[in-house]
Coordinates of C-alpha atoms in Angstrom, one line a residue:
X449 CA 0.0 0.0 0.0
X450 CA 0.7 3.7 0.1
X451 CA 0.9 6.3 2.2
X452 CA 0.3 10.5 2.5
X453 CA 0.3 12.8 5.3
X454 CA -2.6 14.7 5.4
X455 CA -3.1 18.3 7.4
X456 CA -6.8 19.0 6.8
X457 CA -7.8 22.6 6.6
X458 CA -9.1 24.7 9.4
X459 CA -12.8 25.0 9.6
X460 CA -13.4 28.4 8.3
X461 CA -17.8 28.6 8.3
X462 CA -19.0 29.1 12.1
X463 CA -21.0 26.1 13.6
X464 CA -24.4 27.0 14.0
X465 CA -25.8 24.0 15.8
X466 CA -25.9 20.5 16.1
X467 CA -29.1 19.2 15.1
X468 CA -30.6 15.8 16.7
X469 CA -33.0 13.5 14.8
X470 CA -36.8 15.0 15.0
X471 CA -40.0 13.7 13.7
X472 CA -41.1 15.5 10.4
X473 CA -45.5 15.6 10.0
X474 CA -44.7 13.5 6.5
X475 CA -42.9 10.8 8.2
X476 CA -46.2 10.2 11.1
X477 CA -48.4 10.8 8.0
X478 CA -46.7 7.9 5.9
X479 CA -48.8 4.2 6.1
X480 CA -45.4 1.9 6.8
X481 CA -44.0 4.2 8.9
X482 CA -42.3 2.7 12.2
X483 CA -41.4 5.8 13.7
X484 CA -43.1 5.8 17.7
X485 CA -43.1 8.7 20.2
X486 CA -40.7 6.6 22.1
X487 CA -38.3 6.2 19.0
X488 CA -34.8 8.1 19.3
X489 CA -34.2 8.4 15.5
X490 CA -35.7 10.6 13.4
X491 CA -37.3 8.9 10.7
X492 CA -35.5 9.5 7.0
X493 CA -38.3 8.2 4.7
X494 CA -36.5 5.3 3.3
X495 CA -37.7 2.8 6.2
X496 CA -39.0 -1.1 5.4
X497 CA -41.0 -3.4 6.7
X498 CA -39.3 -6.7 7.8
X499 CA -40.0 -8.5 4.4
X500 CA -39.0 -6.2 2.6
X501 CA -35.6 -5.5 4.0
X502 CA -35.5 -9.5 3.7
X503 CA -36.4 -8.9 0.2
X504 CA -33.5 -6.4 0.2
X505 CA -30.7 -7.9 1.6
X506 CA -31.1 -11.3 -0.6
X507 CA -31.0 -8.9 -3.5
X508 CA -28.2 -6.9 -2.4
X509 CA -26.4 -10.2 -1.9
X510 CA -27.1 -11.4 -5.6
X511 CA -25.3 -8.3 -6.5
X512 CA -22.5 -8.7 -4.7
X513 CA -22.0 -12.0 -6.2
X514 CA -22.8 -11.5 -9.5
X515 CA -20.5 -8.7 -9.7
X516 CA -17.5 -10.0 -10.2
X517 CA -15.8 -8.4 -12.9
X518 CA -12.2 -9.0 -13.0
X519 CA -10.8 -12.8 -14.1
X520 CA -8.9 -15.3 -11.9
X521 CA -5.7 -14.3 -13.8
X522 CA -6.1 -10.6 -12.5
X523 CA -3.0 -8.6 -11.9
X524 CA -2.6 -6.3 -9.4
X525 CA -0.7 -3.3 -9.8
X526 CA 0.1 0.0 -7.2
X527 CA 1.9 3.2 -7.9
X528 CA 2.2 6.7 -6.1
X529 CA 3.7 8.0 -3.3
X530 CA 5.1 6.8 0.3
X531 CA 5.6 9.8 2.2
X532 CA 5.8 7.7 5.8
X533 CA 9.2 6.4 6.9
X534 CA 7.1 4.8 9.4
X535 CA 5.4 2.3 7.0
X536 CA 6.4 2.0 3.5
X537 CA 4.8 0.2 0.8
X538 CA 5.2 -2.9 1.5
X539 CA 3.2 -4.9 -0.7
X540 CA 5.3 -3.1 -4.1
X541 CA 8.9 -3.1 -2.2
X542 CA 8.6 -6.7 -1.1
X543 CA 8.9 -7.1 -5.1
X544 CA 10.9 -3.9 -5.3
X545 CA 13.2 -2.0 -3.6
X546 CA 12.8 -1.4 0.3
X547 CA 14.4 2.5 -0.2
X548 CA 11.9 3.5 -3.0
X549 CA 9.2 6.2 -1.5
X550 CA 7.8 7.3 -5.3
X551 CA 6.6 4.6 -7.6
X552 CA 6.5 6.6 -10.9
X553 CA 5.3 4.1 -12.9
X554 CA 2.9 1.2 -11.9
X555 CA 4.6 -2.2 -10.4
X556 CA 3.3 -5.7 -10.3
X557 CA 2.5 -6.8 -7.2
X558 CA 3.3 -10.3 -7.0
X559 CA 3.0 -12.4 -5.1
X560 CA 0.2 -11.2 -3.7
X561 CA 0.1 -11.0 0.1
X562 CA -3.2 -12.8 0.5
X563 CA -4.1 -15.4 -1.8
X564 CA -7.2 -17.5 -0.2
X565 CA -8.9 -15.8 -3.1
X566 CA -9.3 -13.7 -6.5
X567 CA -9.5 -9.7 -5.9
X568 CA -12.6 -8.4 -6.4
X569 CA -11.4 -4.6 -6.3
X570 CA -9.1 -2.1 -5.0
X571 CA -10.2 0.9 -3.1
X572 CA -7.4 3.6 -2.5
X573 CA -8.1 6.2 0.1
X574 CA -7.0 9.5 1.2
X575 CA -3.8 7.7 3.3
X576 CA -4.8 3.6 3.1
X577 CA -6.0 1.1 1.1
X578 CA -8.6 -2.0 0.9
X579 CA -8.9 -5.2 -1.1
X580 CA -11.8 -6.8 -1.7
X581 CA -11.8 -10.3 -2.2
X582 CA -14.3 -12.7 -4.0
X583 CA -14.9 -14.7 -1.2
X584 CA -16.3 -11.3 1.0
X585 CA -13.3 -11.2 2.5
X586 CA -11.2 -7.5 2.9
X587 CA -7.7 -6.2 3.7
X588 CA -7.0 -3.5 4.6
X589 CA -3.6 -1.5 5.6
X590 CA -2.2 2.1 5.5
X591 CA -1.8 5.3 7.8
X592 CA -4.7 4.3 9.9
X593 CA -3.9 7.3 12.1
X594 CA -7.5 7.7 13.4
X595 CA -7.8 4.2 13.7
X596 CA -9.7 4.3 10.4
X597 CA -9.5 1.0 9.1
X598 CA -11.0 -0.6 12.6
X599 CA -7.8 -3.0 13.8
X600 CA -8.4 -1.9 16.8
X601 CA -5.5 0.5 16.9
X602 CA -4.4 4.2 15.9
X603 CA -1.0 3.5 14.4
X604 CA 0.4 2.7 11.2
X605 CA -0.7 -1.1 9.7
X606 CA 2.0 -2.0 7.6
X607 CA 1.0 -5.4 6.0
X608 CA -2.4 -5.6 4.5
X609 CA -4.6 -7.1 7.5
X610 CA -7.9 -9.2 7.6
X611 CA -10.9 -7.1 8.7
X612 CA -13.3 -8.6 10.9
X613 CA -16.8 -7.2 11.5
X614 CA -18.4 -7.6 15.0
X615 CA -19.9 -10.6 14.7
X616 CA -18.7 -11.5 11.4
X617 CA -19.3 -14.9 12.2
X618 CA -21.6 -15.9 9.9
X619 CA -19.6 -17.6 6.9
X620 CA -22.5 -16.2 4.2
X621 CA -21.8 -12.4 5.2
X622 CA -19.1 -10.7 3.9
X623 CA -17.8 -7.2 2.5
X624 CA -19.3 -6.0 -0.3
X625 CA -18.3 -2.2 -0.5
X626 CA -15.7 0.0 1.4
X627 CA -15.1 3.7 1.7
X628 CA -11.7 5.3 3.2
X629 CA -11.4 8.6 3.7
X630 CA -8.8 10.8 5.6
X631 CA -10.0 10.3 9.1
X632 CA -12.8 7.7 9.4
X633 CA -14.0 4.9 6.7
X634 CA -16.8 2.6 6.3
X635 CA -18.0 -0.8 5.0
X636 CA -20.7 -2.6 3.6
X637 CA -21.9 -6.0 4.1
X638 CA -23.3 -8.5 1.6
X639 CA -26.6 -7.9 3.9
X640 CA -26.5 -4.0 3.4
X641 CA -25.8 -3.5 6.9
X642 CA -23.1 -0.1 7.4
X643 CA -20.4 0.0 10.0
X644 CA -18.0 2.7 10.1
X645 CA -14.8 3.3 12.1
X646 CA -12.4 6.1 13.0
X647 CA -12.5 9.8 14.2
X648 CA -16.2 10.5 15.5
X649 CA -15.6 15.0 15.2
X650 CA -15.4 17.5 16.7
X651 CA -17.3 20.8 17.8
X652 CA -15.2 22.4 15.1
X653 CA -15.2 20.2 12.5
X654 CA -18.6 18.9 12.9
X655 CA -20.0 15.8 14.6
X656 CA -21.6 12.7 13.6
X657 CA -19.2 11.6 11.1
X658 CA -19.8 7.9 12.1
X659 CA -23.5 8.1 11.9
X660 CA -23.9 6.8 15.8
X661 CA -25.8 9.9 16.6
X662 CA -22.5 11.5 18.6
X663 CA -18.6 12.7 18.3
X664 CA -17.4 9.2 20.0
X665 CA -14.6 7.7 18.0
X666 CA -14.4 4.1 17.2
X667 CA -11.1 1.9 16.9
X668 CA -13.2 -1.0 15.7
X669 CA -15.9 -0.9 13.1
X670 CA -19.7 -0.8 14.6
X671 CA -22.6 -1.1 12.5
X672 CA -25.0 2.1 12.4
X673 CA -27.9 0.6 14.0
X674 CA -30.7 3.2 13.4
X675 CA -30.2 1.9 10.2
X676 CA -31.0 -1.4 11.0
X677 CA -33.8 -0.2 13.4
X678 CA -35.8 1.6 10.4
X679 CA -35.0 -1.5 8.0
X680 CA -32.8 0.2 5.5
X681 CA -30.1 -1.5 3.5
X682 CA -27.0 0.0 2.5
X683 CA -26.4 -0.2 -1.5
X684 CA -23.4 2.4 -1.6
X685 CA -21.2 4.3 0.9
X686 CA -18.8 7.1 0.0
X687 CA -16.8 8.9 3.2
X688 CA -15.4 12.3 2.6
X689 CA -13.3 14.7 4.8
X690 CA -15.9 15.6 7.1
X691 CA -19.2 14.2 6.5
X692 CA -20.2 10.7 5.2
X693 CA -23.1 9.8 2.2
X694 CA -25.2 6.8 1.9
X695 CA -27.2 5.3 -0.9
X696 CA -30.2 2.5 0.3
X697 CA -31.1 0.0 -2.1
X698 CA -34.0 2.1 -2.3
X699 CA -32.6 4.5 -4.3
X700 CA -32.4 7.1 -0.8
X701 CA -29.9 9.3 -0.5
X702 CA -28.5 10.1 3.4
X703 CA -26.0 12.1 4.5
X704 CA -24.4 12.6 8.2
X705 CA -21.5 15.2 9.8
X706 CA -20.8 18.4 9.3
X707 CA -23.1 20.5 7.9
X708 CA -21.1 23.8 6.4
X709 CA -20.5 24.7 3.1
X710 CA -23.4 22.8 2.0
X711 CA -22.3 19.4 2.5
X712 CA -25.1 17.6 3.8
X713 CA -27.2 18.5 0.8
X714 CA -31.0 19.6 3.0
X715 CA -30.1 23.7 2.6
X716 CA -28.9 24.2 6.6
X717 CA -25.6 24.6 7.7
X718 CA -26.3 22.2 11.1
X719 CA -24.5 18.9 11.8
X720 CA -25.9 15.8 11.5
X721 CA -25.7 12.9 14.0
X722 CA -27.7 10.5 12.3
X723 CA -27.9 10.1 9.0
X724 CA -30.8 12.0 7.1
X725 CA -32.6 12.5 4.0
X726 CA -31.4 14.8 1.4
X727 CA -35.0 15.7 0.5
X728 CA -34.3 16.9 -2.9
X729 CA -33.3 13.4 -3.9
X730 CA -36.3 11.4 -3.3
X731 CA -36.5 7.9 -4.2
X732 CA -38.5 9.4 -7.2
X733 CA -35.0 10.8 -8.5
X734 CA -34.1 7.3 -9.0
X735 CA -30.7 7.7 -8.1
X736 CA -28.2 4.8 -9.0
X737 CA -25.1 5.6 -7.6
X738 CA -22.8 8.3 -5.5
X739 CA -19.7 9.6 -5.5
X740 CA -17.6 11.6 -2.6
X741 CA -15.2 14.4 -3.1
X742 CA -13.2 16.3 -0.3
X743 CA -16.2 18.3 0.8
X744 CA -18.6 17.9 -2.0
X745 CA -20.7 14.7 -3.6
X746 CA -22.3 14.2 -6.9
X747 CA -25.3 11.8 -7.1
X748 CA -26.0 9.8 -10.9
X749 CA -29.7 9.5 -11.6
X750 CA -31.6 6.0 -13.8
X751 CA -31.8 8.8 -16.5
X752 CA -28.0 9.6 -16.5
X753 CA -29.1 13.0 -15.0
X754 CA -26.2 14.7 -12.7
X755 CA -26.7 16.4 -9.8
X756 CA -23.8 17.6 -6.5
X757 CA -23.8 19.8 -3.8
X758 CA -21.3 21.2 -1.0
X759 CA -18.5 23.3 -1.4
X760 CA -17.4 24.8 -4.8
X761 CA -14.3 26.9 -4.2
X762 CA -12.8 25.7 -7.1
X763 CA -15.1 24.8 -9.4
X764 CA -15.9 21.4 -8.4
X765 CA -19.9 21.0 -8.5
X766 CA -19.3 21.8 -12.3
X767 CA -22.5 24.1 -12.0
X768 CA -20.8 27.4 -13.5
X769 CA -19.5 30.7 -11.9
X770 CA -22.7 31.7 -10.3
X771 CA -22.3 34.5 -8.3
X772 CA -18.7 34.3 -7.2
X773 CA -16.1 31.5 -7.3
X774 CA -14.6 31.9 -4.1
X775 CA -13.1 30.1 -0.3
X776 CA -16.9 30.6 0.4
X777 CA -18.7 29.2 -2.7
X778 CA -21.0 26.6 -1.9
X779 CA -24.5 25.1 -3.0
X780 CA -26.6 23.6 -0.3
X781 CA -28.9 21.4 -2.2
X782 CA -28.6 19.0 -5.0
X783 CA -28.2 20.7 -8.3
X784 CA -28.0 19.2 -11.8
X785 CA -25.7 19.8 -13.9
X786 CA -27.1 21.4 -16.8
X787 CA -23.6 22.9 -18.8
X788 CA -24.2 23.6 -22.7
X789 CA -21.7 20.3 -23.4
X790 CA -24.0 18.1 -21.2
X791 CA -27.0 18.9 -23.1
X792 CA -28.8 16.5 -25.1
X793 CA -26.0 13.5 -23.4
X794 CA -26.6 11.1 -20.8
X795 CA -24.3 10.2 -18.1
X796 CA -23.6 6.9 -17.2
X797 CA -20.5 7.2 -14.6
X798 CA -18.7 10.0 -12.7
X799 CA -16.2 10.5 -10.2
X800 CA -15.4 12.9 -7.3
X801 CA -12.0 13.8 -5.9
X802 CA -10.4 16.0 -3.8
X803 CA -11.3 18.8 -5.5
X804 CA -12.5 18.4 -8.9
X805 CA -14.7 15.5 -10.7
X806 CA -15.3 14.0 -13.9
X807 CA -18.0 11.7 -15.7
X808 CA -18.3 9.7 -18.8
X809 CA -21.3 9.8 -21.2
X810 CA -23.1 6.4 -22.7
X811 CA -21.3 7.2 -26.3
X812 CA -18.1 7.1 -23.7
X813 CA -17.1 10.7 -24.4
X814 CA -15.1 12.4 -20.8
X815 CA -15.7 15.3 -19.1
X816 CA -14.0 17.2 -16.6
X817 CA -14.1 20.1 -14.1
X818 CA -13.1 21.7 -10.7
X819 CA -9.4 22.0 -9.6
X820 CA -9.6 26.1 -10.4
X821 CA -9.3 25.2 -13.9
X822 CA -12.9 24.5 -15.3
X823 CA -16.2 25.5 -13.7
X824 CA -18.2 23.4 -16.1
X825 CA -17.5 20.4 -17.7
X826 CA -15.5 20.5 -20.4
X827 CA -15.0 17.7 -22.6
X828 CA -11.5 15.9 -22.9
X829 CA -11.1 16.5 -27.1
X830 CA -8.4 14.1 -27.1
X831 CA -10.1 11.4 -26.2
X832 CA -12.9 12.3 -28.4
X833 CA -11.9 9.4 -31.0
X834 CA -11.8 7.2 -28.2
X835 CA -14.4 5.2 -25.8
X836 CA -13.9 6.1 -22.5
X837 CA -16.0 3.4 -20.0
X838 CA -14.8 4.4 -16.5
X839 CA -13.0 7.8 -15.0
X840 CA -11.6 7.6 -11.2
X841 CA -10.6 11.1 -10.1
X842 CA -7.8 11.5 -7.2
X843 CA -6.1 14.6 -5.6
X844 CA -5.5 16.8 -8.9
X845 CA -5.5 13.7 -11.4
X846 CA -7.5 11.6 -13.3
X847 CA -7.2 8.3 -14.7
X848 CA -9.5 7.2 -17.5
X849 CA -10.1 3.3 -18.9
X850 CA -11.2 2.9 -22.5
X851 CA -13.2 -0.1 -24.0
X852 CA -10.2 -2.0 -25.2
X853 CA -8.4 -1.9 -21.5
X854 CA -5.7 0.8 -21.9
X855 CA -5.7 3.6 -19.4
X856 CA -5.0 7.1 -19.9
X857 CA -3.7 9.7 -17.2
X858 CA -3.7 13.4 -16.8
X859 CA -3.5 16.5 -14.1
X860 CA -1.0 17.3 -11.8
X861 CA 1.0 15.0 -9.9
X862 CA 3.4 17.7 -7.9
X863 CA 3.4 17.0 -3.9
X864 CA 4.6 19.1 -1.1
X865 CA 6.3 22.6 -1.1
X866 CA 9.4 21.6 -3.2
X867 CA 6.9 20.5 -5.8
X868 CA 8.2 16.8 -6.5
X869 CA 6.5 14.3 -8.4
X870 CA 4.2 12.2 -6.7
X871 CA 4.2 9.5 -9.8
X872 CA 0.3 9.4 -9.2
X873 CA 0.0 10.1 -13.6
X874 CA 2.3 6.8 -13.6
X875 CA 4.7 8.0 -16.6
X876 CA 7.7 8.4 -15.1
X877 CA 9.9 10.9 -13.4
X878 CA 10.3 13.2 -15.7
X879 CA 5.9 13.7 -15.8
X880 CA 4.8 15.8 -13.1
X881 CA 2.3 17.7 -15.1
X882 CA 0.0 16.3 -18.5
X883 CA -2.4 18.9 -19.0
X884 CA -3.8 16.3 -22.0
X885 CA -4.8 12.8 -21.5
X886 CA -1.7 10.4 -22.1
X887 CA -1.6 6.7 -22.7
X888 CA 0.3 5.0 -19.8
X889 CA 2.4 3.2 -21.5
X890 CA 3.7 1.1 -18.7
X891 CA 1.8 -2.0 -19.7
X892 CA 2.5 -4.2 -21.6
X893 CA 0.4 -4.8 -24.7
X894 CA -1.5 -7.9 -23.5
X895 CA -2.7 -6.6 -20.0
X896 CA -5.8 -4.8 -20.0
X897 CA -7.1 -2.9 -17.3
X898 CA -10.5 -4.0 -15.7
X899 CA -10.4 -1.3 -13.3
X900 CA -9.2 1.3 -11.3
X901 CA -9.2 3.2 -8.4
X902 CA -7.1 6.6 -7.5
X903 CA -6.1 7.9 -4.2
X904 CA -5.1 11.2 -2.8
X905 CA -1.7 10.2 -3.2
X906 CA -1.2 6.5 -4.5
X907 CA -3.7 4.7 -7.3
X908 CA -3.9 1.0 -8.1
X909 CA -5.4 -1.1 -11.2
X910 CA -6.7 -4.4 -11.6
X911 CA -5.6 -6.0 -15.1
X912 CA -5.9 -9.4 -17.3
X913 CA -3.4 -10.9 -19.2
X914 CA -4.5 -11.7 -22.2
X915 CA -1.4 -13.9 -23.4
X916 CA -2.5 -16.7 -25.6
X917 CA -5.8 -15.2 -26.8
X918 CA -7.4 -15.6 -30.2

C-alpha cells in the first residue's frame, strides 16, 4: 500500500448547531412508517417493513456476487507516493526495492500477500487502502492514524490485515463495498448493513461523522444501528473529509457530519448525527449511484441526469460561476448539472476527488471540471476518438479506462512545497504535469485494465493478461 500525510484545513464557516433527529409531520403521516413517540431516530423516509428488508438484503447479496468483474488471472498493480518512513509500501517493495518512496510508474505486485482468493477490487483512500476479495473477504492496511481501518489500533498497519466485523461470524456475510477517507471509513456488508470506524468529530469540524448519533470515536468498526432499526439496507457508501453519504437499495440518498458549506445536501448549515434525507433526492430521482469528493458529492440519476452539492471553491460541482467562485462558494442542495456540453447527453458514470470530478457519457465521451481550472465540464477533445467506459478522479489527477483496456492519465501529480513528483500520472519521473490525456504506457500490450481506483496520493489497477488469446 501507500501512504500520505494529510493536514486537513481549518474549519473556516462558524458552527451554528448541532441538530438531533426529530420527527417530520410527513414521516407520522406515511402508512409503513415505524417511527413511535418513544423512538430516538428521526425517521428518513426510506424505512421497510421486515419482508421487505429481507427482500433487500437477498437482493443486495445477488449483486455482490454476481459482480465479479475482474478474471482469476487478475494482476494487481500500485503506484504513487510513500511519504511515511514509518510504514512503507510494502506490498510493491517486497517485489521492489525497500528505499523507493515514489513509484513513478505502476509495479506488479506479485506475489500477492493474501491469496485464499481472486481480488474483487481495490479501493485507494486518502492515506490507506482495501482489497476486496471474491470470497467477502477485505484487507486493509495504510496510515490508519484515526484508527480508520478498525484493527483496533491508531498506528500505522504495515502489512495488509484481515478485517473482521463484530460478529462476522456468519460464513455467508461478507464485505461488499468500502469507503476510506482521511479520518474515518466505512464498509458494507453483503446484507446491506453499514459499520464505520475512525474519528467521530469534533465541535469544530462537525460531529456525527460515524452516523452513531455522537462525536465518540471508534477503533473498531460498529454497524449504524438506526439503520438497522428503520429496516434500510445500504447499496453504496462514499466517506469524505468531514461528512459521510449513503445510498439505500431504495434509491435514498443520506448524509451525516458536518453541515457547512453545504455538505449535507438539505439547505442548513447544522450537523448531523444520524444520518438523514437529502430531500431533494427522493427515491422518485431514482438515483443509481454516488460519488464523494473532499467536501462535495455528486449523485447519478436512472436517466443519466447529474446532480452535487457542497462546497465549490474551485469549481468542483461543475454548475458554472454563479455569483462568485470563491473560499466561500458553496450550494446547499442537489443541483444538476445542466452545462451547454452536457445537453442532449446522458451520463452513465462519474467520479469525485479532492477537488475536482469528472464523468463519462453512454457514447463514452469524458468530461472534466473543478481544480480552479474549469467551472463546467469540459470535454476531454483528445479522447474524443476514443471510448472512455470508467474515470476515477484522485487529488488533482485523473485516470481514465477505454473499451479496449488501456488507461490514460492526466492533471497534476506535484506533492509538497518543493513541488516533486508524486508519480500518481504513472509515466515516469520526468511527468509531473499532463495537461492532456496520455496513454500510460507502462503495460504491456496484452494486460488490460478491468479497473481502477485513485487515491489522494497512491492509485492501483486491476488488469488481465491476455497472453495466448485468439
Amino acid at each position: 500500500y501507500i501512504m500520505i500525510s494529510f493536514c486537513s484545513a481549518s474549519r473556516i464557516a462558524p458552527l451554528t448547531g448541532v441538530l438531533k433527529r426529530s420527527f417530520s409531520v410527513a414521516a407520522l403521516s406515511r402508512p409503513n412508517s415505524l417511527v413511535t413517540e418513544s423512538s430516538s431516530h428521526r425517521y428518513h423516509g426510506a424505512q421497510c417493513s421486515s419482508t421487505q428488508q429481507q427482500q433487500q438484503q437477498q437482493q443486495h447479496q445477488v449483486r455482490y456476487q454476481s459482480n465479479e468483474t475482474t478474471s482469476p488471472s487478475s494482476k494487481l498493480y500500485m503506484w504513487g507516493t510513500d511519504s511515511s518512513s514509518q510504514t512503507s509500501t510494502n506490498i510493491i517493495k517486497s517485489a521492489h526495492t525497500q528505499e523507493q518512496k515514489v513509484f513513478d510508474v505502476p509495479l506488479a505486485v506479485d506475489p500477492l500477500p493474501f491469496s485464499t482468493s481472486p481480488i474483487q477490487s481495490v479501493v485507494c483512500g486518502a492515506n490507506d487502502t482495501a482489497f476486496v476479495l471474491e470470497n467477502g473477504e477485505c484487507w486493509v492496511c495504510g496510515e490508519n492514524k484515526n484508527g480508520q481501518l478498525g484493527v483496533g489500533y491508531k498506528s500505522p498497519v504495515s502489512e495488509p490485515t484481515l478485517l473482521e466485523l463484530p460478529g462476522s461470524d456468519d460464513d455467508n456475510v461478507g464485505i461488499a463495498q468500502v469507503s476510506l477517507g482521511p479520518q474515518f471509513a466505512a464498509v458494507v456488508d453483503t446484507n446491506g448493513d453499514l459499520y464505520t470506524a475512525g474519528y467521530g468529530g469534533s465541535a469544530m469540524r462537525g460531529m456525527g461523522w460515524l452516523g452513531h448519533g455522537n462525536d465518540e470515536s471508534h477503533l473498531e468498526f460498529q454497524k449504524v444501528e438506526s439503520l438497522v432499526e428503520d429496516g434500510c439496507a445500504v447499496q453504496q457508501v462514499e466517506v469524505s473529509e468531514w461528512h459521510m453519504t449513503v445510498l439505500t437499495t431504495e434509491g435514498e440518498v443520506l448524509t451525516t457530519g458536518m453541515g457547512s458549506y453545504g455538505r449535507l445536501g438539505n439547505v442548513q448549515s447544522i450537523d448531523r448525527l444520524y444520518l438523514d434525507s437529502v430531500e431533494v433526492l427522493t427515491s422518485r430521482s431514482q438515483v443509481t449511484s454516488i460519488s464523494g469528493g473532499k467536501s462535495f458529492t455528486l449523485a447519478l440519476t436512472k436517466d443519466g441526469v447529474l446532480y452535487s452539492w457542497g462546497r465549490n471553491h474551485k469549481g468542483q460541482l461543475g454548475t458554472g460561476l454563479g455569483l462568485s467562485v470563491d473560499i466561500y462558494a458553496m450550494q446547499d442542495y442537489p443541483e444538476p448539472l445542466e452545462a451547454d456540453e452536457l445537453l442532449g447527453r446522458r451520463v452513465v458514470q462519474m467520479s469525485a476527488g479532492h477537488s475536482h470530478a469528472a464523468c463519462v457519457t453512454d457514447s463514452g465521451e469524458l468530461f472534466h471540471w473543478g481544480m480552479s481550472l474549469h467551472f463546467d465540464p469540459v470535454r476531454v477533445n483528445e479522447l474524443v476518438h476514443t471510448k472512455i467506459v470508467q474515470v476515477q478522479c484522485g487529488e488533482n489527477y485523473t485516470l481514465a479506462m477505454d473499451d479496449k483496456g488501456d488507461m490514460y492519465s492526466f492533471g497534476v501529480a506535484t506533492t509538497g512545497l518543493a513541488g516533486g513528483n508524486s508519480g500518481v500520472l504513472g509515466q515516469g519521473s520526468k511527468q509531473s504535469r499532463l495537461n492532456q490525456a496520455t496513454l500510460m504506457e507502462a503495460f504491456p500490450a496484452s494486460l488490460k485494465v478491468q479497473q481502477a481506483t485513485a487515491g489522494w496520493k497512491h492509485a492501483a489497477c486491476l488488469v488481465e493478461d491476455t497472453t495466448g488469446r485468439a
